PDB file of N, CA and C in Angstrom:
ATOM      1  N   MET A   1       8.374  -4.490  -6.514  1.00 48.00           N
ATOM      2  CA  MET A   1       7.560  -4.320  -5.356  1.00 48.00           C
ATOM      3  C   MET A   1       6.129  -4.090  -5.822  1.00 48.00           C
ATOM      4  N   THR A   2       5.189  -4.665  -5.156  1.00 48.00           N
ATOM      5  CA  THR A   2       3.786  -4.536  -5.500  1.00 48.00           C
ATOM      6  C   THR A   2       3.033  -3.841  -4.382  1.00 48.00           C
ATOM      7  N   SER A   3       2.145  -2.945  -4.753  1.00 51.00           N
ATOM      8  CA  SER A   3       1.309  -2.259  -3.778  1.00 51.00           C
ATOM      9  C   SER A   3      -0.129  -2.707  -3.963  1.00 51.00           C
ATOM     10  N   THR A   4      -0.813  -2.926  -2.861  1.00 48.00           N
ATOM     11  CA  THR A   4      -2.201  -3.362  -2.940  1.00 48.00           C
ATOM     12  C   THR A   4      -3.068  -2.485  -2.061  1.00 48.00           C
ATOM     13  N   SER A   5      -4.353  -2.553  -2.302  1.00 48.00           N
ATOM     14  CA  SER A   5      -5.296  -1.821  -1.460  1.00 48.00           C
ATOM     15  C   SER A   5      -6.477  -2.718  -1.157  1.00 48.00           C
ATOM     16  N   PHE A   6      -7.292  -2.296  -0.218  1.00 45.00           N
ATOM     17  CA  PHE A   6      -8.480  -3.059   0.139  1.00 45.00           C
ATOM     18  C   PHE A   6      -9.649  -2.593  -0.702  1.00 45.00           C
ATOM     19  N   ALA A   7     -10.378  -3.548  -1.283  1.00 45.00           N
ATOM     20  CA  ALA A   7     -11.572  -3.206  -2.055  1.00 45.00           C
ATOM     21  C   ALA A   7     -12.660  -2.715  -1.109  1.00 45.00           C
ATOM     22  N   SER A   8     -13.537  -1.866  -1.622  1.00 48.00           N
ATOM     23  CA  SER A   8     -14.538  -1.273  -0.741  1.00 48.00           C
ATOM     24  C   SER A   8     -15.914  -1.918  -0.848  1.00 48.00           C
ATOM     25  N   GLY A   9     -16.120  -2.853  -1.759  1.00 50.00           N
ATOM     26  CA  GLY A   9     -17.416  -3.509  -1.901  1.00 50.00           C
ATOM     27  C   GLY A   9     -17.704  -4.432  -0.742  1.00 50.00           C
ATOM     28  N   PRO A  10     -18.989  -4.685  -0.431  1.00 55.00           N
ATOM     29  CA  PRO A  10     -19.346  -5.517   0.723  1.00 55.00           C
ATOM     30  C   PRO A  10     -18.809  -6.945   0.636  1.00 55.00           C
ATOM     31  N   GLU A  11     -18.911  -7.586  -0.533  1.00 54.00           N
ATOM     32  CA  GLU A  11     -18.441  -8.972  -0.631  1.00 54.00           C
ATOM     33  C   GLU A  11     -16.919  -9.059  -0.675  1.00 54.00           C
ATOM     34  N   ASP A  12     -16.255  -7.998  -1.076  1.00 57.00           N
ATOM     35  CA  ASP A  12     -14.796  -7.981  -1.158  1.00 57.00           C
ATOM     36  C   ASP A  12     -14.191  -7.110  -0.065  1.00 57.00           C
ATOM     37  N   GLU A  13     -14.891  -6.952   1.039  1.00 59.00           N
ATOM     38  CA  GLU A  13     -14.499  -5.980   2.052  1.00 59.00           C
ATOM     39  C   GLU A  13     -13.063  -6.164   2.547  1.00 59.00           C
ATOM     40  N   TRP A  14     -12.574  -7.398   2.672  1.00 58.00           N
ATOM     41  CA  TRP A  14     -11.235  -7.621   3.220  1.00 58.00           C
ATOM     42  C   TRP A  14     -10.316  -8.301   2.226  1.00 58.00           C
ATOM     43  N   LYS A  15     -10.620  -8.242   0.924  1.00 62.00           N
ATOM     44  CA  LYS A  15      -9.759  -8.845  -0.093  1.00 62.00           C
ATOM     45  C   LYS A  15      -8.804  -7.791  -0.648  1.00 62.00           C
ATOM     46  N   LEU A  16      -7.600  -8.223  -0.994  1.00 61.00           N
ATOM     47  CA  LEU A  16      -6.613  -7.321  -1.574  1.00 61.00           C
ATOM     48  C   LEU A  16      -6.788  -7.266  -3.080  1.00 61.00           C
ATOM     49  N   ARG A  17      -6.531  -6.095  -3.674  1.00 65.00           N
ATOM     50  CA  ARG A  17      -6.576  -5.954  -5.119  1.00 65.00           C
ATOM     51  C   ARG A  17      -5.549  -4.902  -5.531  1.00 65.00           C
ATOM     52  N   PRO A  18      -5.095  -4.928  -6.811  1.00 61.00           N
ATOM     53  CA  PRO A  18      -4.140  -3.905  -7.268  1.00 61.00           C
ATOM     54  C   PRO A  18      -4.756  -2.510  -7.210  1.00 61.00           C
ATOM     55  N   LEU A  19      -3.903  -1.509  -7.023  1.00 59.00           N
ATOM     56  CA  LEU A  19      -4.357  -0.124  -6.994  1.00 59.00           C
ATOM     57  C   LEU A  19      -4.688   0.370  -8.394  1.00 59.00           C
ATOM     58  N   SER A  20      -5.693   1.219  -8.512  1.00 58.00           N
ATOM     59  CA  SER A  20      -5.984   1.889  -9.781  1.00 58.00           C
ATOM     60  C   SER A  20      -4.935   2.973  -9.996  1.00 58.00           C
ATOM     61  N   TYR A  21      -4.581   3.236 -11.245  1.00 58.00           N
ATOM     62  CA  TYR A  21      -3.529   4.204 -11.532  1.00 58.00           C
ATOM     63  C   TYR A  21      -3.969   5.134 -12.663  1.00 58.00           C
ATOM     64  N   ASN A  22      -4.341   6.358 -12.339  1.00 64.00           N
ATOM     65  CA  ASN A  22      -4.717   7.420 -13.273  1.00 64.00           C
ATOM     66  C   ASN A  22      -5.939   7.136 -14.129  1.00 64.00           C
ATOM     67  N   ASN A  23      -6.162   5.919 -14.526  1.00 65.00           N
ATOM     68  CA  ASN A  23      -7.273   5.555 -15.390  1.00 65.00           C
ATOM     69  C   ASN A  23      -8.142   4.570 -14.633  1.00 65.00           C
ATOM     70  N   PRO A  24      -9.422   4.872 -14.414  1.00 66.00           N
ATOM     71  CA  PRO A  24     -10.275   3.975 -13.623  1.00 66.00           C
ATOM     72  C   PRO A  24     -10.330   2.540 -14.146  1.00 66.00           C
ATOM     73  N   GLY A  25     -10.139   2.327 -15.446  1.00 70.00           N
ATOM     74  CA  GLY A  25     -10.186   0.979 -16.001  1.00 70.00           C
ATOM     75  C   GLY A  25      -8.843   0.271 -15.994  1.00 70.00           C
ATOM     76  N   LEU A  26      -7.777   0.949 -15.613  1.00 65.00           N
ATOM     77  CA  LEU A  26      -6.431   0.386 -15.669  1.00 65.00           C
ATOM     78  C   LEU A  26      -5.927   0.082 -14.263  1.00 65.00           C
ATOM     79  N   GLU A  27      -5.427  -1.132 -14.043  1.00 64.00           N
ATOM     80  CA  GLU A  27      -4.815  -1.487 -12.761  1.00 64.00           C
ATOM     81  C   GLU A  27      -3.396  -1.964 -13.019  1.00 64.00           C
ATOM     82  N   VAL A  28      -2.437  -1.424 -12.287  1.00 62.00           N
ATOM     83  CA  VAL A  28      -1.030  -1.752 -12.477  1.00 62.00           C
ATOM     84  C   VAL A  28      -0.353  -1.902 -11.119  1.00 62.00           C
ATOM     85  N   ASP A  29       0.816  -2.529 -11.117  1.00 65.00           N
ATOM     86  CA  ASP A  29       1.655  -2.562  -9.925  1.00 65.00           C
ATOM     87  C   ASP A  29       2.410  -1.243  -9.854  1.00 65.00           C
ATOM     88  N   LEU A  30       2.543  -0.689  -8.660  1.00 62.00           N
ATOM     89  CA  LEU A  30       3.265   0.563  -8.492  1.00 62.00           C
ATOM     90  C   LEU A  30       4.700   0.267  -8.097  1.00 62.00           C
ATOM     91  N   GLY A  31       5.657   0.849  -8.801  1.00 67.00           N
ATOM     92  CA  GLY A  31       7.064   0.647  -8.498  1.00 67.00           C
ATOM     93  C   GLY A  31       7.618   1.819  -7.713  1.00 67.00           C
ATOM     94  N   VAL A  32       8.561   1.551  -6.843  1.00 68.00           N
ATOM     95  CA  VAL A  32       9.198   2.619  -6.077  1.00 68.00           C
ATOM     96  C   VAL A  32      10.713   2.563  -6.192  1.00 68.00           C
ATOM     97  N   GLY A  33      11.226   1.916  -7.231  1.00 70.00           N
ATOM     98  CA  GLY A  33      12.652   1.926  -7.482  1.00 70.00           C
ATOM     99  C   GLY A  33      13.348   0.626  -7.141  1.00 70.00           C
ATOM    100  N   LEU A  34      14.554   0.499  -7.675  1.00 78.00           N
ATOM    101  CA  LEU A  34      15.332  -0.730  -7.535  1.00 78.00           C
ATOM    102  C   LEU A  34      15.905  -0.915  -6.130  1.00 78.00           C
ATOM    103  N   TRP A  35      16.334   0.153  -5.497  1.00 84.00           N
ATOM    104  CA  TRP A  35      17.004   0.053  -4.194  1.00 84.00           C
ATOM    105  C   TRP A  35      16.104   0.523  -3.059  1.00 84.00           C
ATOM    106  N   ALA A  36      14.826   0.271  -3.163  1.00 84.00           N
ATOM    107  CA  ALA A  36      13.863   0.735  -2.163  1.00 84.00           C
ATOM    108  C   ALA A  36      13.996  -0.028  -0.846  1.00 84.00           C
ATOM    109  N   TRP A  37      13.709   0.670   0.243  1.00 88.00           N
ATOM    110  CA  TRP A  37      13.710   0.088   1.589  1.00 88.00           C
ATOM    111  C   TRP A  37      12.284   0.128   2.131  1.00 88.00           C
ATOM    112  N   PRO A  38      11.567  -1.012   2.139  1.00 87.00           N
ATOM    113  CA  PRO A  38      10.213  -1.028   2.700  1.00 87.00           C
ATOM    114  C   PRO A  38      10.264  -1.055   4.232  1.00 87.00           C
ATOM    115  N   LEU A  39       9.478  -0.214   4.865  1.00 88.00           N
ATOM    116  CA  LEU A  39       9.456  -0.098   6.323  1.00 88.00           C
ATOM    117  C   LEU A  39       8.019  -0.234   6.825  1.00 88.00           C
ATOM    118  N   PRO A  40       7.584  -1.455   7.204  1.00 88.00           N
ATOM    119  CA  PRO A  40       6.230  -1.596   7.746  1.00 88.00           C
ATOM    120  C   PRO A  40       6.166  -1.004   9.154  1.00 88.00           C
ATOM    121  N   MET A  41       5.224  -0.091   9.370  1.00 89.00           N
ATOM    122  CA  MET A  41       5.074   0.561  10.673  1.00 89.00           C
ATOM    123  C   MET A  41       3.691   1.194  10.761  1.00 89.00           C
ATOM    124  N   ASP A  42       3.274   1.538  11.966  1.00 89.00           N
ATOM    125  CA  ASP A  42       2.012   2.250  12.161  1.00 89.00           C
ATOM    126  C   ASP A  42       2.300   3.741  12.007  1.00 89.00           C
ATOM    127  N   PHE A  43       2.447   4.186  10.782  1.00 89.00           N
ATOM    128  CA  PHE A  43       2.879   5.549  10.486  1.00 89.00           C
ATOM    129  C   PHE A  43       1.853   6.597  10.892  1.00 89.00           C
ATOM    130  N   ASP A  44       0.559   6.300  10.718  1.00 86.00           N
ATOM    131  CA  ASP A  44      -0.477   7.289  11.004  1.00 86.00           C
ATOM    132  C   ASP A  44      -1.119   7.119  12.379  1.00 86.00           C
ATOM    133  N   GLY A  45      -0.626   6.166  13.187  1.00 87.00           N
ATOM    134  CA  GLY A  45      -1.085   6.012  14.561  1.00 87.00           C
ATOM    135  C   GLY A  45      -2.493   5.478  14.727  1.00 87.00           C
ATOM    136  N   ASP A  46      -3.017   4.749  13.720  1.00 83.00           N
ATOM    137  CA  ASP A  46      -4.387   4.233  13.820  1.00 83.00           C
ATOM    138  C   ASP A  46      -4.451   2.779  14.270  1.00 83.00           C
ATOM    139  N   GLY A  47      -3.318   2.188  14.651  1.00 82.00           N
ATOM    140  CA  GLY A  47      -3.320   0.839  15.210  1.00 82.00           C
ATOM    141  C   GLY A  47      -3.084  -0.286  14.229  1.00 82.00           C
ATOM    142  N   ASP A  48      -2.913   0.016  12.931  1.00 81.00           N
ATOM    143  CA  ASP A  48      -2.600  -1.042  11.971  1.00 81.00           C
ATOM    144  C   ASP A  48      -1.300  -0.704  11.240  1.00 81.00           C
ATOM    145  N   LEU A  49      -0.699  -1.717  10.616  1.00 83.00           N
ATOM    146  CA  LEU A  49       0.555  -1.501   9.908  1.00 83.00           C
ATOM    147  C   LEU A  49       0.311  -0.815   8.572  1.00 83.00           C
ATOM    148  N   ASP A  50       1.083   0.229   8.313  1.00 85.00           N
ATOM    149  CA  ASP A  50       1.116   0.901   7.026  1.00 85.00           C
ATOM    150  C   ASP A  50       2.470   0.578   6.406  1.00 85.00           C
ATOM    151  N   LEU A  51       2.703   1.055   5.198  1.00 86.00           N
ATOM    152  CA  LEU A  51       3.980   0.802   4.542  1.00 86.00           C
ATOM    153  C   LEU A  51       4.609   2.130   4.151  1.00 86.00           C
ATOM    154  N   VAL A  52       5.801   2.386   4.680  1.00 90.00           N
ATOM    155  CA  VAL A  52       6.596   3.539   4.289  1.00 90.00           C
ATOM    156  C   VAL A  52       7.774   2.985   3.508  1.00 90.00           C
ATOM    157  N   VAL A  53       8.037   3.556   2.333  1.00 89.00           N
ATOM    158  CA  VAL A  53       9.121   3.073   1.481  1.00 89.00           C
ATOM    159  C   VAL A  53      10.080   4.222   1.226  1.00 89.00           C
ATOM    160  N   SER A  54      11.353   4.002   1.552  1.00 89.00           N
ATOM    161  CA  SER A  54      12.395   4.965   1.254  1.00 89.00           C
ATOM    162  C   SER A  54      13.088   4.523  -0.023  1.00 89.00           C
ATOM    163  N   CYS A  55      13.155   5.418  -1.004  1.00 86.00           N
ATOM    164  CA  CYS A  55      13.738   5.072  -2.297  1.00 86.00           C
ATOM    165  C   CYS A  55      14.789   6.113  -2.679  1.00 86.00           C
ATOM    166  N   PRO A  56      16.078   5.722  -2.703  1.00 86.00           N
ATOM    167  CA  PRO A  56      17.129   6.687  -3.005  1.00 86.00           C
ATOM    168  C   PRO A  56      17.420   6.866  -4.495  1.00 86.00           C
ATOM    169  N   ASP A  57      16.909   5.981  -5.361  1.00 81.00           N
ATOM    170  CA  ASP A  57      17.279   6.059  -6.776  1.00 81.00           C
ATOM    171  C   ASP A  57      16.248   6.825  -7.599  1.00 81.00           C
ATOM    172  N   LYS A  58      16.629   7.218  -8.792  1.00 78.00           N
ATOM    173  CA  LYS A  58      15.771   7.985  -9.689  1.00 78.00           C
ATOM    174  C   LYS A  58      15.103   7.046 -10.674  1.00 78.00           C
ATOM    175  N   PRO A  59      13.912   7.324 -11.149  1.00 74.00           N
ATOM    176  CA  PRO A  59      13.146   8.555 -11.021  1.00 74.00           C
ATOM    177  C   PRO A  59      12.186   8.534  -9.840  1.00 74.00           C
ATOM    178  N   SER A  60      12.207   7.485  -9.041  1.00 74.00           N
ATOM    179  CA  SER A  60      11.222   7.324  -7.959  1.00 74.00           C
ATOM    180  C   SER A  60      11.739   7.785  -6.606  1.00 74.00           C
ATOM    181  N   ASN A  61      12.837   8.573  -6.588  1.00 83.00           N
ATOM    182  CA  ASN A  61      13.447   8.910  -5.301  1.00 83.00           C
ATOM    183  C   ASN A  61      12.488   9.684  -4.414  1.00 83.00           C
ATOM    184  N   GLY A  62      12.564   9.373  -3.133  1.00 85.00           N
ATOM    185  CA  GLY A  62      11.709  10.040  -2.163  1.00 85.00           C
ATOM    186  C   GLY A  62      11.227   9.078  -1.102  1.00 85.00           C
ATOM    187  N   LEU A  63      10.300   9.535  -0.312  1.00 87.00           N
ATOM    188  CA  LEU A  63       9.684   8.744   0.743  1.00 87.00           C
ATOM    189  C   LEU A  63       8.225   8.536   0.351  1.00 87.00           C
ATOM    190  N   TRP A  64       7.804   7.272   0.271  1.00 84.00           N
ATOM    191  CA  TRP A  64       6.459   6.916  -0.181  1.00 84.00           C
ATOM    192  C   TRP A  64       5.674   6.324   0.976  1.00 84.00           C
ATOM    193  N   PHE A  65       4.410   6.737   1.124  1.00 86.00           N
ATOM    194  CA  PHE A  65       3.544   6.251   2.191  1.00 86.00           C
ATOM    195  C   PHE A  65       2.349   5.537   1.575  1.00 86.00           C
ATOM    196  N   PHE A  66       2.124   4.270   1.986  1.00 84.00           N
ATOM    197  CA  PHE A  66       0.983   3.480   1.543  1.00 84.00           C
ATOM    198  C   PHE A  66       0.151   3.168   2.784  1.00 84.00           C
ATOM    199  N   GLU A  67      -1.045   3.754   2.872  1.00 83.00           N
ATOM    200  CA  GLU A  67      -1.885   3.582   4.049  1.00 83.00           C
ATOM    201  C   GLU A  67      -2.664   2.283   3.975  1.00 83.00           C
ATOM    202  N   ASN A  68      -2.722   1.576   5.099  1.00 80.00           N
ATOM    203  CA  ASN A  68      -3.553   0.390   5.245  1.00 80.00           C
ATOM    204  C   ASN A  68      -4.900   0.869   5.771  1.00 80.00           C
ATOM    205  N   PRO A  69      -5.961   0.838   4.942  1.00 77.00           N
ATOM    206  CA  PRO A  69      -7.248   1.373   5.377  1.00 77.00           C
ATOM    207  C   PRO A  69      -8.087   0.410   6.206  1.00 77.00           C
ATOM    208  N   SER A  70      -7.542  -0.729   6.609  1.00 70.00           N
ATOM    209  CA  SER A  70      -8.301  -1.725   7.371  1.00 70.00           C
ATOM    210  C   SER A  70      -8.814  -1.126   8.673  1.00 70.00           C
ATOM    211  N   GLN A  71     -10.099  -1.300   8.929  1.00 65.00           N
ATOM    212  CA  GLN A  71     -10.701  -0.818  10.168  1.00 65.00           C
ATOM    213  C   GLN A  71     -11.117  -1.966  11.071  1.00 65.00           C
ATOM    214  N   ASN A  72     -10.831  -3.197  10.671  1.00 64.00           N
ATOM    215  CA  ASN A  72     -11.227  -4.376  11.436  1.00 64.00           C
ATOM    216  C   ASN A  72     -10.037  -4.847  12.268  1.00 64.00           C
ATOM    217  N   PRO A  73     -10.016  -4.608  13.574  1.00 59.00           N
ATOM    218  CA  PRO A  73      -8.869  -5.005  14.398  1.00 59.00           C
ATOM    219  C   PRO A  73      -8.703  -6.517  14.509  1.00 59.00           C
ATOM    220  N   ALA A  74      -9.752  -7.302  14.203  1.00 61.00           N
ATOM    221  CA  ALA A  74      -9.646  -8.760  14.272  1.00 61.00           C
ATOM    222  C   ALA A  74      -8.862  -9.322  13.094  1.00 61.00           C
ATOM    223  N   VAL A  75      -8.727  -8.545  12.035  1.00 61.00           N
ATOM    224  CA  VAL A  75      -8.006  -8.992  10.843  1.00 61.00           C
ATOM    225  C   VAL A  75      -6.628  -8.346  10.864  1.00 61.00           C
ATOM    226  N   ALA A  76      -5.605  -9.142  11.105  1.00 57.00           N
ATOM    227  CA  ALA A  76      -4.235  -8.637  11.137  1.00 57.00           C
ATOM    228  C   ALA A  76      -3.606  -8.856   9.769  1.00 57.00           C
ATOM    229  N   MET A  77      -3.867  -7.958   8.836  1.00 57.00           N
ATOM    230  CA  MET A  77      -3.335  -8.081   7.484  1.00 57.00           C
ATOM    231  C   MET A  77      -1.854  -7.735   7.471  1.00 57.00           C
ATOM    232  N   PRO A  78      -1.056  -8.546   6.814  1.00 54.00           N
ATOM    233  CA  PRO A  78       0.353  -8.177   6.658  1.00 54.00           C
ATOM    234  C   PRO A  78       0.476  -7.062   5.635  1.00 54.00           C
ATOM    235  N   VAL A  79       1.507  -6.281   5.745  1.00 48.00           N
ATOM    236  CA  VAL A  79       1.740  -5.215   4.770  1.00 48.00           C
ATOM    237  C   VAL A  79       2.407  -5.815   3.564  1.00 48.00           C
TER     238      VAL A  79
END
């Protein structure tokens, strides 16, 4: 499973890019386990789809929330 975020620069305002992970110069895909259940929904009530992932296996077990920071209602980005 791959997680992405929206870049904040003006020219890349609506482009997807990998998330930074612990090191500002390092970009990696974030894993949430082998048996994860992705649940696209408006979890935070802001009108766009976010991603909630339920993961029952170890070491990533738990409930993971990935917020979609898009503020442009004209752009319907898939999760």
